[in-house]
CSV table of C-alpha atoms and ligand atoms in Angstrom, one decimal:
chain,number,residue,atom,x,y,z
A,1027,MET,CA,0.0,0.0,0.0
A,1028,ALA,CA,1.3,3.5,-0.9
A,1029,ILE,CA,2.1,5.7,2.1
A,1030,ALA,CA,-0.6,8.4,1.7
A,1031,SER,CA,-3.3,10.4,3.5
A,1032,VAL,CA,-6.6,10.0,1.7
A,1033,ASN,CA,-9.7,11.7,3.2
A,1034,PRO,CA,-12.2,8.9,3.8
A,1035,SER,CA,-15.1,11.5,3.7
A,1036,THR,CA,-14.3,12.4,0.1
A,1037,GLY,CA,-12.0,9.7,-1.2
A,1038,LEU,CA,-9.6,12.5,-2.2
A,1039,LEU,CA,-5.8,12.3,-1.8
A,1040,LEU,CA,-4.5,14.8,0.7
A,1041,ARG,CA,-0.8,14.0,0.6
A,1042,ALA,CA,1.4,11.2,-0.6
A,1043,PHE,CA,4.8,10.4,1.0
A,1044,GLU,CA,7.9,8.7,-0.3
A,1045,SER,CA,9.1,5.8,1.8
A,1046,HIS,CA,12.1,6.5,3.9
A,1047,THR,CA,15.2,5.3,2.2
A,1048,GLY,CA,17.5,2.5,3.4
A,1049,VAL,CA,20.1,5.2,4.4
A,1050,PHE,CA,17.5,7.1,6.4
A,1051,VAL,CA,16.4,3.9,8.2
A,1052,GLU,CA,20.0,3.0,8.9
A,1053,GLU,CA,20.7,6.3,10.5
A,1054,ALA,CA,17.5,6.2,12.5
A,1055,LEU,CA,18.3,2.9,13.9
A,1056,GLY,CA,21.8,4.2,14.9
A,1057,ARG,CA,20.2,7.1,16.7
A,1058,ALA,CA,17.7,4.8,18.4
A,1059,ALA,CA,20.4,2.5,19.6
A,1060,ARG,CA,22.5,5.4,21.0
A,1061,SER,CA,19.5,6.9,22.6
A,1062,ALA,CA,18.4,3.6,24.2
A,1063,ALA,CA,22.0,3.2,25.6
A,1064,GLU,CA,21.7,6.6,27.3
A,1065,TRP,CA,18.0,6.6,28.3
A,1066,ARG,CA,18.4,3.4,30.3
A,1067,ARG,CA,20.7,5.3,32.7
A,1068,VAL,CA,18.3,8.2,33.1
A,1069,PRO,CA,16.7,8.2,36.5
A,1070,LEU,CA,13.0,7.1,36.7
A,1071,SER,CA,12.0,10.6,37.9
A,1072,ARG,CA,13.4,12.2,34.8
A,1073,ARG,CA,11.7,9.7,32.5
A,1074,ALA,CA,8.5,10.5,34.3
A,1075,ALA,CA,9.2,14.2,33.8
A,1076,LEU,CA,9.4,13.6,30.0
A,1077,LEU,CA,6.0,11.9,30.0
A,1078,THR,CA,4.5,14.8,31.9
A,1079,ALA,CA,5.9,17.2,29.3
A,1080,VAL,CA,4.5,15.0,26.5
A,1081,ALA,CA,1.1,15.1,28.3
A,1082,ILE,CA,1.2,18.9,28.3
A,1083,ARG,CA,2.1,19.0,24.6
A,1084,LEU,CA,-0.9,16.7,23.9
A,1085,ASP,CA,-3.2,19.0,25.8
A,1086,THR,CA,-1.9,22.0,23.9
A,1087,GLU,CA,-2.1,20.3,20.5
A,1088,ARG,CA,-5.4,18.4,21.2
A,1089,GLU,CA,-7.5,20.1,18.6
A,1090,THR,CA,-4.8,20.0,15.9
A,1091,LEU,CA,-4.1,16.3,16.5
A,1092,ALA,CA,-7.8,15.4,16.7
A,1093,ARG,CA,-8.5,17.1,13.3
A,1094,LEU,CA,-5.6,15.2,11.8
A,1095,ALA,CA,-7.0,11.9,12.8
A,1096,THR,CA,-10.5,12.9,11.5
A,1097,LEU,CA,-9.0,14.0,8.2
A,1098,GLU,CA,-6.8,10.9,7.7
A,1099,MET,CA,-9.0,8.1,9.0
A,1100,GLY,CA,-12.5,9.5,9.4
A,1101,LYS,CA,-13.3,9.1,13.1
A,1102,THR,CA,-15.6,11.7,14.5
A,1103,LEU,CA,-13.8,14.8,15.8
A,1104,ARG,CA,-15.5,14.3,19.1
A,1105,SER,CA,-14.0,10.9,19.6
A,1106,ALA,CA,-10.6,12.0,18.2
A,1107,ARG,CA,-10.5,14.7,20.9
A,1108,ASP,CA,-11.3,12.0,23.5
A,1109,GLU,CA,-8.5,9.9,22.1
A,1110,VAL,CA,-5.9,12.6,22.4
A,1111,ALA,CA,-7.0,13.3,26.0
A,1112,LYS,CA,-6.7,9.6,26.7
A,1113,CYS,CA,-3.1,9.7,25.5
A,1114,ALA,CA,-2.3,12.5,27.9
A,1115,PHE,CA,-4.0,10.6,30.7
A,1116,GLY,CA,-1.8,7.6,29.9
A,1117,CYS,CA,1.3,9.7,30.0
A,1118,ARG,CA,0.3,11.1,33.4
A,1119,TYR,CA,-0.6,7.7,34.8
A,1120,TYR,CA,2.8,6.2,34.1
A,1121,ALA,CA,4.6,9.4,35.1
A,1122,ALA,CA,2.8,9.0,38.5
A,1123,GLU,CA,2.9,5.2,38.9
A,1124,GLY,CA,5.9,4.0,36.8
A,1125,GLU,CA,8.6,4.5,39.4
A,1126,LEU,CA,6.7,2.3,41.8
A,1127,MET,CA,6.1,-0.4,39.1
A,1128,LEU,CA,9.8,-0.5,38.2
A,1129,ALA,CA,11.2,-0.3,41.7
A,1130,THR,CA,13.6,-3.1,42.5
A,1131,GLU,CA,11.9,-5.9,44.5
A,1132,ARG,CA,13.7,-7.5,47.4
A,1133,ILE,CA,13.3,-11.3,48.1
A,1134,THR,CA,14.3,-12.5,51.5
A,1135,ALA,CA,14.2,-16.2,52.5
A,1136,ALA,CA,15.7,-18.2,55.4
A,1137,ASP,CA,18.7,-19.3,53.2
A,1138,PHE,CA,19.2,-16.3,50.8
A,1139,SER,CA,18.4,-12.8,49.9
A,1140,GLY,CA,18.1,-11.5,46.5
A,1141,ARG,CA,16.5,-8.8,44.3
A,1142,ILE,CA,14.7,-8.4,41.1
A,1143,ARG,CA,15.5,-5.5,38.8
A,1144,TYR,CA,13.4,-4.3,35.9
A,1145,GLU,CA,15.7,-3.2,33.2
A,1146,PRO,CA,15.0,-2.0,29.7
A,1147,LEU,CA,15.5,-4.3,26.7
A,1148,GLY,CA,16.7,-1.6,24.2
A,1149,VAL,CA,14.9,-0.4,21.0
A,1150,ILE,CA,11.4,-1.6,20.6
A,1151,LEU,CA,9.8,-1.7,17.2
A,1152,ALA,CA,6.1,-0.8,17.2
A,1153,VAL,CA,3.9,-1.8,14.2
A,1154,MET,CA,0.6,0.0,14.6
A,1155,PRO,CA,-2.8,0.2,13.0
A,1156,TRP,CA,-4.8,3.3,11.9
A,1157,ASN,CA,-8.0,2.9,13.9
A,1158,PHE,CA,-6.8,4.8,17.0
A,1159,PRO,CA,-3.9,6.5,15.3
A,1160,PHE,CA,-2.7,8.2,18.5
A,1161,TRP,CA,-3.8,5.9,21.4
A,1162,GLN,CA,-2.6,2.7,19.8
A,1163,VAL,CA,0.9,4.2,19.6
A,1164,PHE,CA,0.8,5.9,23.0
A,1165,ARG,CA,-0.4,2.8,24.9
A,1166,ALA,CA,2.6,0.9,23.4
A,1167,ALA,CA,5.1,3.7,23.7
A,1168,VAL,CA,4.5,5.3,27.1
A,1169,PRO,CA,5.2,2.2,29.3
A,1170,ALA,CA,8.0,1.1,27.1
A,1171,LEU,CA,9.7,4.5,27.4
A,1172,MET,CA,9.0,4.7,31.1
A,1173,ALA,CA,10.8,1.4,31.4
A,1174,GLY,CA,13.9,2.9,29.8
A,1175,ASN,CA,13.5,1.7,26.2
A,1176,ALA,CA,13.6,3.6,23.0
A,1177,MET,CA,11.0,3.1,20.2
A,1178,VAL,CA,10.8,3.2,16.4
A,1179,LEU,CA,7.3,3.3,15.0
A,1180,LYS,CA,6.1,1.8,11.7
A,1181,HIS,CA,2.6,3.2,11.6
A,1182,ALA,CA,-0.2,2.1,9.2
A,1183,SER,CA,0.4,3.5,5.7
A,1184,ASN,CA,-2.9,5.5,5.6
A,1185,VAL,CA,-2.0,7.7,8.7
A,1186,PRO,CA,1.5,9.1,7.9
A,1187,GLN,CA,0.6,12.6,9.1
A,1188,CYS,CA,-0.5,11.3,12.5
A,1189,ALA,CA,2.7,9.2,12.6
A,1190,LEU,CA,4.9,12.2,11.9
A,1191,ALA,CA,2.9,14.4,14.4
A,1192,ILE,CA,3.6,11.9,17.2
A,1193,GLU,CA,7.4,12.0,16.5
A,1194,GLN,CA,7.2,15.8,16.5
A,1195,LEU,CA,5.3,15.9,19.7
A,1196,PHE,CA,8.0,13.8,21.6
A,1197,ARG,CA,10.7,16.0,20.1
A,1198,GLU,CA,8.9,19.2,21.2
A,1199,ALA,CA,8.4,17.8,24.7
A,1200,GLY,CA,12.1,17.5,25.0
A,1201,ALA,CA,12.7,13.8,24.3
A,1202,PRO,CA,16.4,13.0,23.6
A,1203,GLU,CA,17.3,12.6,20.0
A,1204,GLY,CA,16.4,9.2,18.7
A,1205,LEU,CA,14.2,8.2,21.7
A,1206,PHE,CA,11.0,8.0,19.6
A,1207,GLN,CA,11.2,8.0,15.8
A,1208,THR,CA,8.7,7.4,13.0
A,1209,LEU,CA,9.8,5.4,10.0
A,1210,LEU,CA,7.7,5.8,6.9
A,1211,ILE,CA,8.1,2.3,5.4
A,1212,PRO,CA,5.8,-0.3,3.9
A,1213,ALA,CA,4.9,-3.5,5.7
A,1214,SER,CA,7.4,-5.3,3.6
A,1215,GLY,CA,10.2,-3.5,5.4
A,1216,VAL,CA,9.3,-4.8,8.8
A,1217,ALA,CA,11.1,-8.2,8.6
A,1218,ALA,CA,14.4,-6.6,8.0
A,1219,LEU,CA,13.9,-4.3,11.0
A,1220,ILE,CA,13.1,-7.2,13.2
A,1221,ALA,CA,16.3,-9.0,12.1
A,1222,ASP,CA,18.4,-6.0,12.8
A,1223,PRO,CA,20.5,-6.5,15.9
A,1224,ARG,CA,19.6,-3.0,17.1
A,1225,ILE,CA,16.0,-3.9,17.5
A,1226,ALA,CA,15.4,-5.7,20.8
A,1227,ALA,CA,11.7,-6.6,20.6
A,1228,VAL,CA,8.6,-5.9,18.6
A,1229,THR,CA,5.0,-5.0,19.5
A,1230,VAL,CA,2.2,-5.2,16.9
A,1231,THR,CA,-1.4,-4.2,16.9
A,1232,GLY,CA,-3.3,-5.3,13.8
A,1233,SER,CA,-4.8,-8.1,12.0
A,1234,GLU,CA,-4.1,-11.8,12.7
A,1235,ALA,CA,-2.3,-12.1,9.4
A,1236,ALA,CA,0.1,-9.3,10.2
A,1237,GLY,CA,0.6,-10.7,13.8
A,1238,ARG,CA,1.5,-14.2,12.6
A,1239,ASP,CA,3.9,-12.9,10.0
A,1240,ILE,CA,5.6,-10.6,12.4
A,1241,ALA,CA,5.8,-13.2,15.2
A,1242,SER,CA,7.3,-15.7,12.7
A,1243,HIS,CA,10.1,-13.2,11.9
A,1244,ALA,CA,10.6,-12.4,15.6
A,1245,GLY,CA,10.7,-16.2,16.3
A,1246,ARG,CA,13.5,-16.7,13.8
A,1247,VAL,CA,15.8,-14.3,15.7
A,1248,THR,CA,14.5,-15.1,19.2
A,1249,LYS,CA,13.0,-11.7,19.9
A,1250,LYS,CA,10.2,-11.0,22.2
A,1251,CYS,CA,6.9,-9.8,20.7
A,1252,VAL,CA,3.6,-8.7,22.0
A,1253,LEU,CA,0.6,-9.3,19.7
A,1254,GLU,CA,-2.7,-7.4,20.0
A,1255,LEU,CA,-4.7,-8.8,17.1
A,1256,GLY,CA,-8.3,-9.0,16.0
A,1257,GLY,CA,-11.4,-9.6,18.2
A,1258,SER,CA,-14.9,-11.0,17.7
A,1259,ASP,CA,-16.2,-9.8,21.1
A,1260,PRO,CA,-19.5,-11.3,22.3
A,1261,PHE,CA,-22.0,-8.9,24.0
A,1262,ILE,CA,-24.1,-11.3,26.0
A,1263,VAL,CA,-27.6,-10.1,27.2
A,1264,LEU,CA,-29.2,-12.5,29.7
A,1265,ALA,CA,-32.8,-12.7,30.6
A,1266,ASP,CA,-32.5,-10.7,33.8
A,1267,ALA,CA,-30.5,-7.9,32.2
A,1268,ASP,CA,-31.4,-4.2,32.3
A,1269,ILE,CA,-32.5,-4.1,28.7
A,1270,GLU,CA,-32.6,-0.4,28.2
A,1271,ARG,CA,-29.0,0.1,29.6
A,1272,ALA,CA,-27.8,-2.9,27.7
A,1273,ALA,CA,-29.3,-1.6,24.4
A,1274,GLN,CA,-27.9,1.9,25.0
A,1275,THR,CA,-24.4,0.5,25.6
A,1276,ALA,CA,-24.7,-1.9,22.7
A,1277,VAL,CA,-25.0,1.0,20.3
A,1278,THR,CA,-21.7,2.5,21.5
A,1279,ALA,CA,-20.1,-0.9,21.8
A,1280,ARG,CA,-20.8,-1.7,18.2
A,1281,MET,CA,-20.7,1.8,16.5
A,1282,LEU,CA,-17.8,3.5,18.3
A,1283,ASN,CA,-15.0,4.5,15.9
A,1284,ASN,CA,-17.5,3.8,13.1
A,1285,GLY,CA,-17.4,0.2,14.1
A,1286,GLN,CA,-13.7,-0.2,13.6
A,1287,SER,CA,-12.3,-1.2,17.0
A,1288,CYS,CA,-10.8,-4.5,17.9
A,1289,VAL,CA,-13.0,-4.5,21.1
A,1290,CYS,CA,-16.2,-3.4,19.4
A,1291,ALA,CA,-19.0,-5.8,20.3
A,1292,LYS,CA,-19.2,-7.9,17.2
A,1293,ARG,CA,-21.7,-10.6,18.2
A,1294,PHE,CA,-24.8,-9.8,20.2
A,1295,ILE,CA,-25.9,-13.0,22.0
A,1296,VAL,CA,-29.3,-12.5,23.5
A,1297,ASP,CA,-31.6,-14.7,25.6
A,1298,HIS,CA,-34.7,-15.4,23.5
A,1299,ARG,CA,-36.9,-14.3,26.4
A,1300,VAL,CA,-35.7,-10.7,26.1
A,1301,ALA,CA,-34.6,-10.7,22.5
A,1302,ASP,CA,-37.6,-8.9,21.1
A,1303,ALA,CA,-37.3,-6.1,23.7
A,1304,PHE,CA,-33.6,-5.8,23.2
A,1305,GLU,CA,-33.9,-5.7,19.4
A,1306,ALA,CA,-36.6,-3.0,19.5
A,1307,ALA,CA,-34.6,-0.8,21.9
A,1308,PHE,CA,-31.3,-1.4,20.0
A,1309,VAL,CA,-32.8,-0.8,16.5
A,1310,SER,CA,-34.6,2.4,17.5
A,1311,ARG,CA,-31.3,3.8,18.9
A,1312,VAL,CA,-29.4,2.8,15.8
A,1313,ARG,CA,-32.0,4.4,13.5
A,1314,ALA,CA,-31.4,7.7,15.4
A,1315,LEU,CA,-27.7,7.7,14.7
A,1316,LYS,CA,-26.6,10.5,12.4
A,1317,VAL,CA,-24.2,9.5,9.6
A,1318,GLY,CA,-22.2,12.4,8.1
A,1319,ASP,CA,-19.2,14.6,8.1
A,1320,PRO,CA,-17.0,13.4,11.0
A,1321,ALA,CA,-15.8,16.9,11.7
A,1322,ASP,CA,-19.4,18.0,12.5
A,1323,ASP,CA,-19.9,17.7,16.3
A,1324,THR,CA,-23.4,16.4,15.8
A,1325,THR,CA,-22.3,13.4,13.7
A,1326,ASP,CA,-22.3,9.9,15.3
A,1327,ILE,CA,-21.0,7.8,12.4
A,1328,GLY,CA,-18.4,8.9,9.9
A,1329,PRO,CA,-16.9,7.0,7.0
A,1330,LEU,CA,-14.9,3.8,7.1
A,1331,ALA,CA,-11.2,4.5,7.0
A,1332,THR,CA,-10.5,2.9,3.7
A,1333,GLU,CA,-12.4,2.1,0.5
A,1334,GLN,CA,-11.6,-1.6,1.0
A,1335,GLY,CA,-13.0,-1.4,4.5
A,1336,ALA,CA,-16.3,-0.1,3.1
A,1337,ARG,CA,-16.4,-2.9,0.5
A,1338,ASP,CA,-15.6,-5.5,3.1
A,1339,ILE,CA,-18.4,-4.6,5.5
A,1340,ALA,CA,-20.9,-4.3,2.6
A,1341,SER,CA,-19.8,-7.8,1.4
A,1342,GLN,CA,-20.1,-9.3,4.9
A,1343,VAL,CA,-23.6,-7.9,5.3
A,1344,ASP,CA,-24.8,-9.0,1.9
A,1345,ARG,CA,-23.4,-12.5,2.3
A,1346,THR,CA,-25.0,-12.7,5.8
A,1347,ILE,CA,-28.4,-11.8,4.4
A,1348,THR,CA,-28.0,-14.3,1.5
A,1349,SER,CA,-27.3,-16.9,4.2
A,1350,GLY,CA,-30.7,-16.2,5.7
A,1351,ALA,CA,-30.3,-13.3,8.2
A,1352,THR,CA,-33.1,-10.7,8.6
A,1353,LEU,CA,-32.1,-7.0,7.9
A,1354,LEU,CA,-33.6,-4.8,10.6
A,1355,VAL,CA,-32.0,-1.5,9.6
A,1356,GLY,CA,-29.3,-0.2,7.3
A,1357,GLY,CA,-27.7,-2.7,4.9
A,1358,SER,CA,-26.2,-0.5,2.2
A,1359,ARG,CA,-23.6,2.2,1.4
A,1360,ALA,CA,-24.7,5.7,2.4
A,1361,GLN,CA,-25.8,7.8,-0.6
A,1362,ARG,CA,-22.9,10.3,-0.4
A,1363,ASP,CA,-19.2,10.7,-1.5
A,1364,GLY,CA,-16.7,8.9,0.6
A,1365,TRP,CA,-16.6,5.5,2.3
A,1366,PHE,CA,-19.8,5.6,4.4
A,1367,TYR,CA,-21.8,2.6,5.3
A,1368,GLU,CA,-25.2,2.8,7.0
A,1369,PRO,CA,-25.4,1.5,10.6
A,1370,THR,CA,-26.9,-1.9,10.3
A,1371,VAL,CA,-28.6,-4.5,12.5
A,1372,LEU,CA,-29.2,-8.1,11.5
A,1373,SER,CA,-31.2,-10.7,13.4
A,1374,ASN,CA,-31.8,-14.4,13.0
A,1375,VAL,CA,-28.2,-14.6,11.9
A,1376,PRO,CA,-27.1,-18.1,10.8
A,1377,LEU,CA,-24.2,-19.5,12.8
A,1378,ASP,CA,-22.2,-20.3,9.6
A,1379,SER,CA,-22.8,-16.9,8.0
A,1380,ALA,CA,-20.1,-14.2,7.4
A,1381,ALA,CA,-21.2,-12.0,10.3
A,1382,ALA,CA,-21.0,-15.0,12.7
A,1383,THR,CA,-17.6,-16.4,11.5
A,1384,GLU,CA,-15.6,-13.3,10.3
A,1385,GLU,CA,-14.5,-10.3,12.3
A,1386,THR,CA,-16.8,-7.4,11.2
A,1387,PHE,CA,-14.8,-4.2,11.1
A,1388,GLY,CA,-17.6,-1.7,10.5
A,1389,PRO,CA,-21.0,-0.5,11.7
A,1390,ALA,CA,-22.9,-3.8,11.4
A,1391,ALA,CA,-24.4,-5.7,14.4
A,1392,PRO,CA,-25.5,-9.3,14.1
A,1393,ILE,CA,-27.9,-10.6,16.8
A,1394,PHE,CA,-28.1,-14.3,17.8
A,1395,ARG,CA,-30.9,-15.7,20.0
A,1396,VAL,CA,-30.0,-18.3,22.6
A,1397,SER,CA,-32.0,-20.4,25.1
A,1398,GLY,CA,-30.0,-19.3,28.2
A,1399,VAL,CA,-26.6,-18.7,29.8
A,1400,ASP,CA,-25.1,-22.1,28.9
A,1401,GLU,CA,-25.9,-21.7,25.2
A,1402,ALA,CA,-24.7,-18.1,25.3
A,1403,LEU,CA,-21.3,-19.2,26.6
A,1404,VAL,CA,-20.9,-21.9,24.1
A,1405,LEU,CA,-21.6,-19.5,21.2
A,1406,ALA,CA,-19.5,-16.8,22.8
A,1407,ASN,CA,-16.5,-19.2,22.8
A,1408,ALA,CA,-17.1,-20.5,19.3
A,1409,THR,CA,-14.6,-18.3,17.7
A,1410,PRO,CA,-10.8,-18.6,17.1
A,1411,LEU,CA,-10.5,-15.1,18.7
A,1412,GLY,CA,-10.6,-14.2,22.4
A,1413,LEU,CA,-10.1,-10.5,23.1
A,1414,GLY,CA,-12.9,-8.8,25.1
A,1415,SER,CA,-16.5,-9.6,26.1
A,1416,SER,CA,-19.4,-7.9,27.8
A,1417,VAL,CA,-22.0,-9.7,30.0
A,1418,TRP,CA,-25.3,-8.2,31.0
A,1419,THR,CA,-27.1,-9.7,34.0
A,1420,ARG,CA,-28.3,-8.7,37.5
A,1421,ASP,CA,-27.2,-12.0,39.1
A,1422,ALA,CA,-23.7,-11.9,40.6
A,1423,SER,CA,-23.2,-15.6,40.6
A,1424,VAL,CA,-24.2,-15.9,36.9
A,1425,ALA,CA,-21.8,-13.0,36.2
A,1426,GLU,CA,-19.0,-14.9,37.9
A,1427,HIS,CA,-19.9,-18.1,36.0
A,1428,CYS,CA,-19.5,-16.2,32.8
A,1429,VAL,CA,-16.2,-14.6,33.9
A,1430,SER,CA,-14.7,-18.0,34.5
A,1431,SER,CA,-16.2,-19.6,31.4
A,1432,LEU,CA,-15.3,-17.1,28.7
A,1433,ASP,CA,-12.1,-17.8,26.7
A,1434,VAL,CA,-11.1,-14.2,26.5
A,1435,GLY,CA,-8.5,-11.7,27.9
A,1436,MET,CA,-11.1,-9.3,29.3
A,1437,VAL,CA,-14.6,-9.5,30.7
A,1438,PHE,CA,-16.7,-6.4,31.4
A,1439,ILE,CA,-19.8,-6.9,33.5
A,1440,ASN,CA,-22.7,-4.6,32.7
A,1441,ALA,CA,-20.2,-2.3,31.0
A,1442,LEU,CA,-18.6,-1.3,27.7
A,1443,VAL,CA,-15.3,-3.0,26.8
A,1444,ALA,CA,-12.6,-0.3,26.7
A,1445,SER,CA,-8.9,0.0,27.2
A,1446,ASP,CA,-7.7,2.0,30.2
A,1447,PRO,CA,-4.0,2.7,31.1
A,1448,ARG,CA,-4.6,1.4,34.6
A,1449,ILE,CA,-5.7,-2.2,33.6
A,1450,PRO,CA,-4.1,-4.8,31.4
A,1451,PHE,CA,-5.4,-5.0,27.8
A,1452,GLY,CA,-5.0,-8.0,25.6
A,1453,GLY,CA,-6.4,-11.4,24.4
A,1454,VAL,CA,-6.0,-15.1,24.1
A,1455,LYS,CA,-6.3,-17.6,21.2
A,1456,GLY,CA,-6.0,-15.9,17.8
A,1457,SER,CA,-6.3,-12.4,19.4
A,1458,GLY,CA,-2.6,-12.7,20.3
A,1459,TYR,CA,-0.5,-12.8,23.4
A,1460,GLY,CA,1.1,-10.4,25.9
A,1461,ARG,CA,-0.5,-7.4,27.4
A,1462,GLU,CA,-0.5,-3.7,27.0
A,1463,VAL,CA,-0.9,-1.0,29.7
A,1464,GLY,CA,-1.3,-1.6,33.4
A,1465,VAL,CA,1.7,-2.9,35.3
A,1466,HIS,CA,1.6,-6.0,33.1
A,1467,GLY,CA,2.0,-4.0,29.9
A,1468,LEU,CA,4.9,-2.0,31.4
A,1469,ARG,CA,6.7,-5.3,32.3
A,1470,GLU,CA,6.4,-6.8,28.8
A,1471,PHE,CA,9.5,-5.0,27.5
A,1472,VAL,CA,11.8,-5.3,30.5
A,1473,ASN,CA,14.5,-7.7,31.4
A,1474,VAL,CA,13.4,-9.2,34.8
A,1475,LYS,CA,16.9,-9.5,36.1
A,1476,THR,CA,17.4,-11.7,39.1
A,1477,VAL,CA,20.3,-10.8,41.5
A,1478,ARG,CA,21.2,-13.2,44.3
A,1479,GLY,CA,24.1,-13.1,46.7
A,1480,SER,CA,26.2,-10.2,47.8
A,1481,VAL,CA,29.8,-9.2,48.5
A,1482,ALA,CA,30.7,-10.1,52.0
A,1483,PRO,CA,31.3,-7.0,54.2
B,2549,LIG,P1,-3.2,-4.6,9.5
B,2549,LIG,O1,-3.5,-4.7,8.0
B,2549,LIG,O2,-2.7,-5.9,10.1
B,2549,LIG,O3,-2.2,-3.4,9.7
B,2549,LIG,C1,-1.7,-3.1,11.0
B,2549,LIG,C2,-0.3,-2.7,10.9
B,2549,LIG,O4,0.5,-3.8,10.5
B,2549,LIG,C3,0.0,-1.6,9.8
B,2549,LIG,O5,1.0,-0.8,10.2
B,2549,LIG,C4,0.4,-2.4,8.6
B,2549,LIG,O6,1.2,-1.7,7.7
B,2549,LIG,C5,1.2,-3.5,9.3
B,2549,LIG,N1,1.3,-4.8,8.5
B,2549,LIG,C6,0.3,-5.4,7.9
B,2549,LIG,N2,0.7,-6.6,7.4
B,2549,LIG,C7,2.0,-6.7,7.8
B,2549,LIG,C8,3.0,-7.7,7.6
B,2549,LIG,N3,2.8,-8.9,7.0
B,2549,LIG,N4,4.2,-7.5,8.2
B,2549,LIG,C9,4.5,-6.4,8.9
B,2549,LIG,N5,3.6,-5.4,9.0
B,2549,LIG,C10,2.4,-5.6,8.5
B,2549,LIG,O7,-4.5,-4.3,10.3
B,2549,LIG,P2,-5.7,-3.3,9.9
B,2549,LIG,O8,-6.5,-4.0,9.0
B,2549,LIG,O9,-5.1,-2.0,9.5
B,2549,LIG,O10,-6.4,-3.1,11.3
B,2549,LIG,C11,-7.5,-3.9,11.7
B,2549,LIG,C12,-7.1,-5.1,12.5
B,2549,LIG,O11,-6.4,-4.7,13.6
B,2549,LIG,C13,-8.4,-5.8,13.0
B,2549,LIG,O12,-8.2,-7.2,12.9
B,2549,LIG,C14,-8.4,-5.3,14.4
B,2549,LIG,O13,-9.2,-6.1,15.3
B,2549,LIG,C15,-7.0,-5.3,14.8
B,2549,LIG,N6,-6.8,-4.5,16.0
B,2549,LIG,C16,-6.4,-5.0,17.2
B,2549,LIG,C17,-6.3,-4.3,18.3
B,2549,LIG,C18,-5.9,-4.9,19.6
B,2549,LIG,O14,-5.5,-4.2,20.5
B,2549,LIG,N7,-6.0,-6.2,19.8
B,2549,LIG,C19,-6.4,-2.9,18.2
B,2549,LIG,C20,-6.8,-2.3,17.0
B,2549,LIG,C21,-6.9,-3.1,15.9
B,2549,LIG,P3,0.5,-1.1,6.3
B,2549,LIG,O15,-0.5,-0.2,6.8
B,2549,LIG,O16,1.7,-0.5,5.7
B,2549,LIG,O17,0.0,-2.3,5.6
């Protein structure tokens, strides 16, 4: 894919970029390696001070950055502003908590004493997607930098301006030269980076295909990788659920970011006793959503980020209807320029249809009716993916049964699945391995160094 900004609201090219040359990449890796060697010796308090300075820059540049995301990938400006604010929150969180998380731990037993140090690994390569063009990068970068690593970013080819803006932001906040750099390179350039001895580890957020490919390259050179891949999150509504609240949250859970989030609710699994009520409440809210210019503060749903994305969701909906599903609302491209798709709800969705078996990355919600919690859990787990899940019930013991039965990395009870710097984020099965954010995310890219024994006084 060419490295270019194309406005998804119009389909018009904004700006095309040449890939960085081999010489540029070589020099950047040299700078990154030198910076990592120095940054690891910088006291934790000074690392935290840099993150605070980055947060201040984010606050100052919030509107500019938000408009860039809206322009390049079509998310609503309202949600883009929230995304930039979340990046600042993440910086401040690690600035406040990082020192404690990285403090040396002492282990004392009857026959020995020792300690565990959390040391950086070096230069981390981040391969990132376009859907949260700032937050995806910050949630990988901030804990890694706090831990004393440097980072080079290969961002998605359709958000080069966001990618360059992030590098500039770190520079303006006073980051040492080479600590955070953006490389404008195609996906085909990633394997060579992973093989380079100056790259210590890699973190990737993206599709299963990209994750597998990157992990295989990392495996060949024994380098650590964290994989945050696709999701097919179940949204389970049980018979005793608060249907109004569930339906209200379901709209956000499916439609946020124009339906393009790994943790969007992608399969609505509803007890048949409340299915009619849930469908009615859900559909009436979906009908009320306003599709339009993402820069307009009254818009709920903007365009898909890419033309291919719009084609994919249209094809998935069409194939699901051909398989026998009932269309309740939407079901077609919006009648306007750009890559818009009408918010769509499907019911009576066959279990072997596209919307049941493929990750749907757009504003389309398939509803499945089940006989009760046991069938709901079987269906929820009947996917090769295992990222998030949302369970709606008033019964605490049923909720706990669901928590322990779901093959996923995250369970949210009567709540929207969302990432938060304070809690670990990640999945199991085809959704990948490793965690981002929280203390667990911070410790992914550290050398857990055991020290035992001492020099006799
Ligand atoms: P994608 O095609 O995998 O792209 C993601 C990044 O990987 C881009 O920078 C892309 O570069 C690069 N890439 C793609 N194939 C590669 C390869 N073989 N080797 C090296 N790099 C490669 O993903 P997408 O379609 O843009 O994003 C949607 C997917 O990401 C969905 O499956 C979604 O669920 C998942 N996602 C997961 C999370 C999570 O936290 N688990 C979060 C967000 C999204 P180019 O742009 O240059 O191709």
